[in-house]
PDB file of C-alpha atoms in Angstrom:
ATOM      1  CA  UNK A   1       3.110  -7.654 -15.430  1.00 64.00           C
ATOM      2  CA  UNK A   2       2.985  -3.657 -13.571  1.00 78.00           C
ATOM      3  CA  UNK A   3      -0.390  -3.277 -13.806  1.00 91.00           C
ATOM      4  CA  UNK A   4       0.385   0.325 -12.417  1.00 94.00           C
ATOM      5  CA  UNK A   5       3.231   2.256 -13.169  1.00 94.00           C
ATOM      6  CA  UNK A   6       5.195   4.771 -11.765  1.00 95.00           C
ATOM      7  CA  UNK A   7       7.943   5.434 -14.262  1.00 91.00           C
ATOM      8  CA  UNK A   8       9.463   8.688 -12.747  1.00 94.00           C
ATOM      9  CA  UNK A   9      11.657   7.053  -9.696  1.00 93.00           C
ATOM     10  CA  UNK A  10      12.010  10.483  -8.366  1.00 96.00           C
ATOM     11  CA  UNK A  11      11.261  14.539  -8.610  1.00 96.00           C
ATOM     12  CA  UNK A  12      13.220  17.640  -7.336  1.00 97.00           C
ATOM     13  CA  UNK A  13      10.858  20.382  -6.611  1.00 97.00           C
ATOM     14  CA  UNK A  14      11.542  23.784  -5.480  1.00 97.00           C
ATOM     15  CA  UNK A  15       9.450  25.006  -2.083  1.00 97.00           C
ATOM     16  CA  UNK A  16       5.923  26.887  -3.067  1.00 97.00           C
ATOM     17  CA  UNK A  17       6.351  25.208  -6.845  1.00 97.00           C
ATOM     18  CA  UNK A  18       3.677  22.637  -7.978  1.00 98.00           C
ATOM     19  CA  UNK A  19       5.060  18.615  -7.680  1.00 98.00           C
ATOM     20  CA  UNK A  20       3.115  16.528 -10.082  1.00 98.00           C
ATOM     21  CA  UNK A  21       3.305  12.720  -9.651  1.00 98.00           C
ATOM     22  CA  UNK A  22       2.104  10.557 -12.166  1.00 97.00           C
ATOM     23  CA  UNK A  23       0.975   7.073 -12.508  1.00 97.00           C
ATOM     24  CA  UNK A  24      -0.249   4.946 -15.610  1.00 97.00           C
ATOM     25  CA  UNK A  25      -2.536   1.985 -15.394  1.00 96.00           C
ATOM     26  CA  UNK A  26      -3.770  -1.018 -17.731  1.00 95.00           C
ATOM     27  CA  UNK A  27      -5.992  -2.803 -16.255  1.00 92.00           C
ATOM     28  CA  UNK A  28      -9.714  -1.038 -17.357  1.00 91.00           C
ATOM     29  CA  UNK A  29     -11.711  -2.895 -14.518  1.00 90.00           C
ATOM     30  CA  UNK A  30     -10.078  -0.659 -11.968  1.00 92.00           C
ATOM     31  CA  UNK A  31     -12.709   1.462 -10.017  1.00 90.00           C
ATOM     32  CA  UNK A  32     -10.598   2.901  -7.228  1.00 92.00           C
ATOM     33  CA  UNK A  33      -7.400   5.053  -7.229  1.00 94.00           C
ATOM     34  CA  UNK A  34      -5.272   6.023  -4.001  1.00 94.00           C
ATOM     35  CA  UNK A  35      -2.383   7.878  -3.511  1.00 97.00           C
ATOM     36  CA  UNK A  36      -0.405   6.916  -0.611  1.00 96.00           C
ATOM     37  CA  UNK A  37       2.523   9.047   1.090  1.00 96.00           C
ATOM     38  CA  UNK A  38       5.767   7.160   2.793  1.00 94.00           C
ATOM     39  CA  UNK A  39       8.108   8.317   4.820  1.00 92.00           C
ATOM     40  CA  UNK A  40      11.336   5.947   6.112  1.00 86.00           C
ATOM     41  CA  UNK A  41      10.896   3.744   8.776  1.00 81.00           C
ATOM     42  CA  UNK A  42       6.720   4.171   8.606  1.00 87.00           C
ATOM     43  CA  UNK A  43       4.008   2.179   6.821  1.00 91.00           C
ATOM     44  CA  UNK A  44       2.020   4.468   3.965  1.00 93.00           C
ATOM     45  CA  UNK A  45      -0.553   7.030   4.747  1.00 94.00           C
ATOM     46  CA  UNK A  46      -3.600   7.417   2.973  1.00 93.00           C
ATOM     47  CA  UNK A  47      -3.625  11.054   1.121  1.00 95.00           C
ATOM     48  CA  UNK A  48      -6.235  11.218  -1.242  1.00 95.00           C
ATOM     49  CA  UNK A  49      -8.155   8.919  -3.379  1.00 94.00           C
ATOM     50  CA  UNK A  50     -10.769   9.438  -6.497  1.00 95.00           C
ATOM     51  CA  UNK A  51     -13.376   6.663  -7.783  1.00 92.00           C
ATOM     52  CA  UNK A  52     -13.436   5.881 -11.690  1.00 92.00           C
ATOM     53  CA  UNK A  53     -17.055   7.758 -11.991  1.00 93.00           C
ATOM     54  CA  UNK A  54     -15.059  11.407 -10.958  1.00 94.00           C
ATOM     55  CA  UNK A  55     -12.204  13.071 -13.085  1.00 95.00           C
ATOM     56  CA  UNK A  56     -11.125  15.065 -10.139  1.00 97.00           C
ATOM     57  CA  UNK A  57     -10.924  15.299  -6.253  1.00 96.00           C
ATOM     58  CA  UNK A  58      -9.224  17.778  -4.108  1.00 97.00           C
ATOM     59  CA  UNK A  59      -8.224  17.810  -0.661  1.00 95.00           C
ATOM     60  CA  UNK A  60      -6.447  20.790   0.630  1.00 97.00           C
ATOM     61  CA  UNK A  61      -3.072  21.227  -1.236  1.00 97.00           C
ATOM     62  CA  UNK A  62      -3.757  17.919  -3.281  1.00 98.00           C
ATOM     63  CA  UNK A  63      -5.941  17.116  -6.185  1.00 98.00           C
ATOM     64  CA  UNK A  64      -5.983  14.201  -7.948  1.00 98.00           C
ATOM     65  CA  UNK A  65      -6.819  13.459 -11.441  1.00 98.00           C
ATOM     66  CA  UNK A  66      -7.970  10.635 -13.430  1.00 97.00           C
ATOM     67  CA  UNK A  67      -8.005  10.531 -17.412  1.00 97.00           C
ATOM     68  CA  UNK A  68      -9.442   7.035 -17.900  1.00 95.00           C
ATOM     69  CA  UNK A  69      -9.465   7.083 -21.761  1.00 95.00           C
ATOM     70  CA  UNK A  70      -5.208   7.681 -21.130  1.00 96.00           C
ATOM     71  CA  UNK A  71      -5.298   5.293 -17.810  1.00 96.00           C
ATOM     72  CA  UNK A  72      -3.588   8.130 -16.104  1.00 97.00           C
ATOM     73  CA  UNK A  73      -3.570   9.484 -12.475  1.00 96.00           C
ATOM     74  CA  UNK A  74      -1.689  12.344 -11.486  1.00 98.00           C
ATOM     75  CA  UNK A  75      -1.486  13.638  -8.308  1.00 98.00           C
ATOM     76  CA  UNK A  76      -1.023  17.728  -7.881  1.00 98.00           C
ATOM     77  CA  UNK A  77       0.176  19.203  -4.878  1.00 98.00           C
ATOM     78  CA  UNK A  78       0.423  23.214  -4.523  1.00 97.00           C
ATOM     79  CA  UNK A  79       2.683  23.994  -3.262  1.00 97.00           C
ATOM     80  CA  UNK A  80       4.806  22.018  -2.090  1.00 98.00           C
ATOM     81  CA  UNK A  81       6.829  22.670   1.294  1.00 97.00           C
ATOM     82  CA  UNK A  82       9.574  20.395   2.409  1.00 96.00           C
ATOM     83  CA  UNK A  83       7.759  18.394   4.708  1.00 95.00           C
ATOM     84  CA  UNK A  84       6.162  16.859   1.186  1.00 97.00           C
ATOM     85  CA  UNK A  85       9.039  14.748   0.777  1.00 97.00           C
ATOM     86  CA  UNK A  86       8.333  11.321   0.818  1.00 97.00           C
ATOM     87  CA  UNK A  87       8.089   8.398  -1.429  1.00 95.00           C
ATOM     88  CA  UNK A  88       4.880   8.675  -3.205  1.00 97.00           C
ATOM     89  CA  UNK A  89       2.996   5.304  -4.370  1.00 96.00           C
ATOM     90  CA  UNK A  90      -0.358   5.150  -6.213  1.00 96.00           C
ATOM     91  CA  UNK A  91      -2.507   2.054  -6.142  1.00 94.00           C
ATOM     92  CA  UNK A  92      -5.514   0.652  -7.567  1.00 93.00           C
ATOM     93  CA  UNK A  93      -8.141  -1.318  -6.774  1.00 89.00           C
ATOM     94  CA  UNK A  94     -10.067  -3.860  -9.459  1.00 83.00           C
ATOM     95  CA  UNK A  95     -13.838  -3.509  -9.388  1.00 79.00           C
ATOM     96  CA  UNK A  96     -15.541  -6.301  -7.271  1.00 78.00           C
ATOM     97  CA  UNK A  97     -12.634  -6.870  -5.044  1.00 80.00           C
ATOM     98  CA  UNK A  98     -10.477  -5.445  -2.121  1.00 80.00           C
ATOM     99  CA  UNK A  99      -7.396  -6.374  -3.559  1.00 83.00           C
ATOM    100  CA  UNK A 100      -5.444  -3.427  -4.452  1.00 88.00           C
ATOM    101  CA  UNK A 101      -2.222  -2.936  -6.967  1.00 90.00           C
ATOM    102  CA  UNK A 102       0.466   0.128  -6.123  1.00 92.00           C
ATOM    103  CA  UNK A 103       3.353   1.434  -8.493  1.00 93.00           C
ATOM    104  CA  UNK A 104       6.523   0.915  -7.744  1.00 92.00           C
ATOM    105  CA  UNK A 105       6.447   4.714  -6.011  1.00 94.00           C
ATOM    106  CA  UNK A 106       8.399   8.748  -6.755  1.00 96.00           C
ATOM    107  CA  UNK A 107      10.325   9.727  -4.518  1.00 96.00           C
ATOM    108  CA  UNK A 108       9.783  13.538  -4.244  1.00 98.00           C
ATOM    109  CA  UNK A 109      11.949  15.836  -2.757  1.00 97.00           C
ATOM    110  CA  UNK A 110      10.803  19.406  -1.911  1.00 97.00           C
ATOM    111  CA  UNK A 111      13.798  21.825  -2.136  1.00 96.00           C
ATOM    112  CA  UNK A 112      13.871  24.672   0.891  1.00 91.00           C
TER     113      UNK A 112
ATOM    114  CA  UNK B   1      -7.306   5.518  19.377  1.00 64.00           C
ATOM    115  CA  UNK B   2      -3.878   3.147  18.895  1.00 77.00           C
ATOM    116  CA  UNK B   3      -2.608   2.965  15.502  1.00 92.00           C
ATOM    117  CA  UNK B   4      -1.797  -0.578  13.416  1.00 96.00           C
ATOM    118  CA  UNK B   5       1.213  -2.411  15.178  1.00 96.00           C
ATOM    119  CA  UNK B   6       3.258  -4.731  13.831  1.00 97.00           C
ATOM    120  CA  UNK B   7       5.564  -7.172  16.075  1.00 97.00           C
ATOM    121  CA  UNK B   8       8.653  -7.816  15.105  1.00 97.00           C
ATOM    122  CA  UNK B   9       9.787  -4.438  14.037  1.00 96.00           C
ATOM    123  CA  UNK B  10      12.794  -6.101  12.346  1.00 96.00           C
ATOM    124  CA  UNK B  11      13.787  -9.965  12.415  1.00 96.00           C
ATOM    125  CA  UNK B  12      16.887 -11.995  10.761  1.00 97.00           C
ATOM    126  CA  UNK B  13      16.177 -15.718   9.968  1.00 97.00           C
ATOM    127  CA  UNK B  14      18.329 -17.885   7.847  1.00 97.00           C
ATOM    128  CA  UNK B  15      16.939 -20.141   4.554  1.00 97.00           C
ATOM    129  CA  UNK B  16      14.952 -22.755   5.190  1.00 97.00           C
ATOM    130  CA  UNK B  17      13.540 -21.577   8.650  1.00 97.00           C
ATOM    131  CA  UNK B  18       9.864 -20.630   8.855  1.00 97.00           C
ATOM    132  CA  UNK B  19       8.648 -17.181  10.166  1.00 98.00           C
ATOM    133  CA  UNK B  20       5.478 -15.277  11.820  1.00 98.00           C
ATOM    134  CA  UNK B  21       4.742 -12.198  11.914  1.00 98.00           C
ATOM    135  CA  UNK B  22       2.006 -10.268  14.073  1.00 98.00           C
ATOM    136  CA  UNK B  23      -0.155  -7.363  13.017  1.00 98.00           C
ATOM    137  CA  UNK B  24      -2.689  -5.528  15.339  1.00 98.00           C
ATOM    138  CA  UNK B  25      -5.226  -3.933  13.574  1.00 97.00           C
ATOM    139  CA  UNK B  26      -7.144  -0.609  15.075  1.00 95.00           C
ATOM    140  CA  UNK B  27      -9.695  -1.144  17.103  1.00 94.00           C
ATOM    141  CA  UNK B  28     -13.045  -1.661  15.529  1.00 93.00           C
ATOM    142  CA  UNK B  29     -11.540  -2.559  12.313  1.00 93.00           C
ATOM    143  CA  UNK B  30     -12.097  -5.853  10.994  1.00 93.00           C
ATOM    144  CA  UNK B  31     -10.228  -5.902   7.420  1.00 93.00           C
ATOM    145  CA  UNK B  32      -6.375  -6.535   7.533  1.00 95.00           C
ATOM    146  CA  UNK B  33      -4.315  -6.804   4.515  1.00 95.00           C
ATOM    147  CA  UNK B  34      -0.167  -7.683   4.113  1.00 97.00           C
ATOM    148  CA  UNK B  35       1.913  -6.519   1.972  1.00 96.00           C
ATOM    149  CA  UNK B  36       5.573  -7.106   0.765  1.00 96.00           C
ATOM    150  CA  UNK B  37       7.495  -4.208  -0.221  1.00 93.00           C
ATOM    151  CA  UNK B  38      10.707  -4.896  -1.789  1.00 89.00           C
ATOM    152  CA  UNK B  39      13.293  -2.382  -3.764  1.00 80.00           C
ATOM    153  CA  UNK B  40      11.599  -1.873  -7.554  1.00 74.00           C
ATOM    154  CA  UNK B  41       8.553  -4.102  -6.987  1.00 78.00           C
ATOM    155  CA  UNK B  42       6.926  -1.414  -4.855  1.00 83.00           C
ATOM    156  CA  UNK B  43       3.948  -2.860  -2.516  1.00 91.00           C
ATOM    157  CA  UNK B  44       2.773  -6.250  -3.315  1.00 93.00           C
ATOM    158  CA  UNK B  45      -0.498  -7.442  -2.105  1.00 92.00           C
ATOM    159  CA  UNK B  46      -0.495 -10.960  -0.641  1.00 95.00           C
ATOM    160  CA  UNK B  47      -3.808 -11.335   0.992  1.00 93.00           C
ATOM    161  CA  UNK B  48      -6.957  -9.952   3.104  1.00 93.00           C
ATOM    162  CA  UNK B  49      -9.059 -11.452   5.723  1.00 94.00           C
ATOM    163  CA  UNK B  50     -12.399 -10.311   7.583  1.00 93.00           C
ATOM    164  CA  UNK B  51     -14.336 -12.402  10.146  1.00 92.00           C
ATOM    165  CA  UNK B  52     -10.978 -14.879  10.515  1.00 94.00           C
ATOM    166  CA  UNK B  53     -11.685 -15.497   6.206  1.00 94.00           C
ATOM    167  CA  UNK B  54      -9.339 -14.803   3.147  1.00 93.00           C
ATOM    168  CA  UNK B  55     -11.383 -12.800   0.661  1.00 90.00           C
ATOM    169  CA  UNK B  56      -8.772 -11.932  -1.481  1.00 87.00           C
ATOM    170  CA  UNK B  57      -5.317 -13.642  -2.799  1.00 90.00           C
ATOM    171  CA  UNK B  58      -2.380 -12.130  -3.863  1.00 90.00           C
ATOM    172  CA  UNK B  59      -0.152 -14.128  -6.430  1.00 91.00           C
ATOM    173  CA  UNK B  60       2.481 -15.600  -3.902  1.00 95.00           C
ATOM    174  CA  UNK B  61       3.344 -19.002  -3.593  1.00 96.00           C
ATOM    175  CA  UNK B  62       1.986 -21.453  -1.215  1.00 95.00           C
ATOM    176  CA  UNK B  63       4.431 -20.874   1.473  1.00 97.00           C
ATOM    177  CA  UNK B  64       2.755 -17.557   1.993  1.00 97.00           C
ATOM    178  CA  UNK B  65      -0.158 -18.133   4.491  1.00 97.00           C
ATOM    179  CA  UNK B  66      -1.955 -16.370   7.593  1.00 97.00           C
ATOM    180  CA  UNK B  67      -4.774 -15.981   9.550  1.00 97.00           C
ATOM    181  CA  UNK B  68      -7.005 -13.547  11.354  1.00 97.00           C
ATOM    182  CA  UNK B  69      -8.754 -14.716  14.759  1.00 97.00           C
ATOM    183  CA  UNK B  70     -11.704 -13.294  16.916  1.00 95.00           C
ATOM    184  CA  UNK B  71     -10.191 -10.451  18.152  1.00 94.00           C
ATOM    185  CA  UNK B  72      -9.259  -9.145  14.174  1.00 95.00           C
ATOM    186  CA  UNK B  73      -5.095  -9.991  15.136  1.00 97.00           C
ATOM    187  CA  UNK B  74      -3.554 -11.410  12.061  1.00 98.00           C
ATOM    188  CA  UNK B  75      -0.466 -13.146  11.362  1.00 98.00           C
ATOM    189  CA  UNK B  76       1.087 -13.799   8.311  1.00 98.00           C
ATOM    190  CA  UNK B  77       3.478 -16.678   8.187  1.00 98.00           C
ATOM    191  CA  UNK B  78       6.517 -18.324   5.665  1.00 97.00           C
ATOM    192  CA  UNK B  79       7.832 -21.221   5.522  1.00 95.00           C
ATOM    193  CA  UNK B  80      10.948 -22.631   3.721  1.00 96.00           C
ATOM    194  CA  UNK B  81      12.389 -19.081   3.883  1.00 97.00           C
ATOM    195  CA  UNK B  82      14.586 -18.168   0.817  1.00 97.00           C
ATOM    196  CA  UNK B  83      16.617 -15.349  -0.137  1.00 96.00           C
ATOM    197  CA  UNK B  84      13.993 -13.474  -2.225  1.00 94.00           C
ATOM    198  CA  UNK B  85      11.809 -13.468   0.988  1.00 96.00           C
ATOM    199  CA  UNK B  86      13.533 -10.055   2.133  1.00 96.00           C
ATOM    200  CA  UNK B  87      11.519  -7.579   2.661  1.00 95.00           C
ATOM    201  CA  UNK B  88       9.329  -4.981   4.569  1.00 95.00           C
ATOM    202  CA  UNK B  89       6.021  -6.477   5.267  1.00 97.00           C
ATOM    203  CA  UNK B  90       3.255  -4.250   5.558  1.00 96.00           C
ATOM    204  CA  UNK B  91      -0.115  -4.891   7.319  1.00 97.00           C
ATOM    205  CA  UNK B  92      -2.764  -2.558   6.914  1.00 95.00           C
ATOM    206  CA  UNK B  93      -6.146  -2.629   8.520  1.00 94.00           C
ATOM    207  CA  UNK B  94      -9.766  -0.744   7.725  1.00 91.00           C
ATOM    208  CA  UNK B  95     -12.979  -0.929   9.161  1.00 89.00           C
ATOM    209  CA  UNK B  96     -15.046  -3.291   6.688  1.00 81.00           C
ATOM    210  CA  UNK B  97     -12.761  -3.506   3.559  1.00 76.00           C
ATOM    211  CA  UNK B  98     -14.384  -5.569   0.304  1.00 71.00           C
ATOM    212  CA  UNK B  99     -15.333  -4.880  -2.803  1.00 68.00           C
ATOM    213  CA  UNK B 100     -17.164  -1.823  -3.175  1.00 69.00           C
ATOM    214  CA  UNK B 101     -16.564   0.053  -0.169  1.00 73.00           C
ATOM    215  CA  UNK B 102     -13.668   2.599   0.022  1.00 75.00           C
ATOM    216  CA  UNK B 103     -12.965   2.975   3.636  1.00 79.00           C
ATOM    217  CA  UNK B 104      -9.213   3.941   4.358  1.00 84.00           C
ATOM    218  CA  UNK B 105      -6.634   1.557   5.025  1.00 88.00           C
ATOM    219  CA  UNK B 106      -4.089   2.396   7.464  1.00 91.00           C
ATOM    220  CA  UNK B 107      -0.543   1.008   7.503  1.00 94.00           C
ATOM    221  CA  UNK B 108       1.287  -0.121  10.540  1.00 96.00           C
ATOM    222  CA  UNK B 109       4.843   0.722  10.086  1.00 95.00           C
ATOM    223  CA  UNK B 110       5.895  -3.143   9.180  1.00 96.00           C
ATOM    224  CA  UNK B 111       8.411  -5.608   9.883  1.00 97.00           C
ATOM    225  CA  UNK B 112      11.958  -5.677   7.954  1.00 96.00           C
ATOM    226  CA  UNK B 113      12.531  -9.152   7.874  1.00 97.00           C
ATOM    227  CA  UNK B 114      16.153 -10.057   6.506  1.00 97.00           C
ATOM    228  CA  UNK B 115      17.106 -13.909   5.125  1.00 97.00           C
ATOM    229  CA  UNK B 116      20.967 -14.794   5.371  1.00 96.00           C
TER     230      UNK B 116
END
């Protein structure tokens, strides 16, 4: 059972455009949403992450957002410039643990 | 400051054999979770220790199993390797981890472990 979803396997954007990633959830004890950015060869980096009590957080280029009444996260990033491209994997982490779930991951390619 | 390392960087083992692999965490942090990527099943949580203790299981049979010592090292181990078993496994470390704190955890850059 994919707790967290990922169900676009990959995006084409074009340079300076806005990339939106998105990621569905179903478990409703989740408290804790990252977004994680992968490129070949490395482990993930951390990029941004948002706790259930906020509906938005921004970090530079990114912004994430959570609709919990949808169990949606989507992550913005504006714009986008080539060195974006990566996989991209959410994950989520169930309240009163440290055990957290990811989606399956977008791969996003930023077109020069 | 050092980064998470992971030792083997790749490793080929044949079915049946057992395995360990070696994560470093960064210094100071005491929290290090694995993971097991695998094409279409994206990251897969398979457990996290602090103080040398497993806080938190991920839903992988028994021949999954590590350990954390003194220092915060972990190793993960498998025995009675089988095909399913390949994969990129991903250690990550943070400073305190558990539930209800949101410190970062950073990701060494794993070990590709292949099963013939």
């Amino acid at each position: 059972d994919q707790q967290v979803k990922q169900n676009s396997p990959s995006l084409s954007v074009q340079e300076g455009r806005i990339s939106i990633l998105n990621c569905d959830y179903t478990n409703s004890m989740f408290d804790y949403f990252l977004w994680y950015k992968k490129y070949p060869a490395e482990g993930p980096t951390f990029l941004i992450s948002i706790s259930s009590i906020k509906d938005k957080n921004e970090d530079g280029r990114f912004t994430v957002f959570l609709n919990k009444s949808a169990k949606h996260l989507s992550l913005h990033i504006v714009p986008s410039q080539p060195g974006d491209s990566a996989v991209y994997f959410c994950a989520a982490r169930t309240s009163g643990t440290y055990k957290y779930i990811f989606g399956t991951g977008t791969r996003l390619k930023v077109l020069a | 400051k050092a980064g998470v390392t992971q030792t083997p960087r790749y490793l080929i083992k044949t079915r049946g054999q057992q395995v360990t692999l070696s994560c470093s965490p960064i210094s100071g942090h005491r929290s290090v979770s694995w993971y097991q990527q695998t094409p279409g099943q994206g990251l897969q949580f398979l457990f996290e220790y602090f103080s040398e203790t497993q806080r938190n299981k991920g839903n992988f049979p028994g021949r999954f199993s590590g350990r954390q010592f003194s220092n915060s090292r972990s190793e993960m181990n498998v025995s009675t390797l089988e095909l399913g078993d390949s994969a990129l496994y991903l250690c990550a470390s943070s400073l305190r981890g558990g539930a209800g704190t949101t410190d970062t955890q950073y990701f060494g850059p794993g070990t590709r472990l292949t099963v013939l």
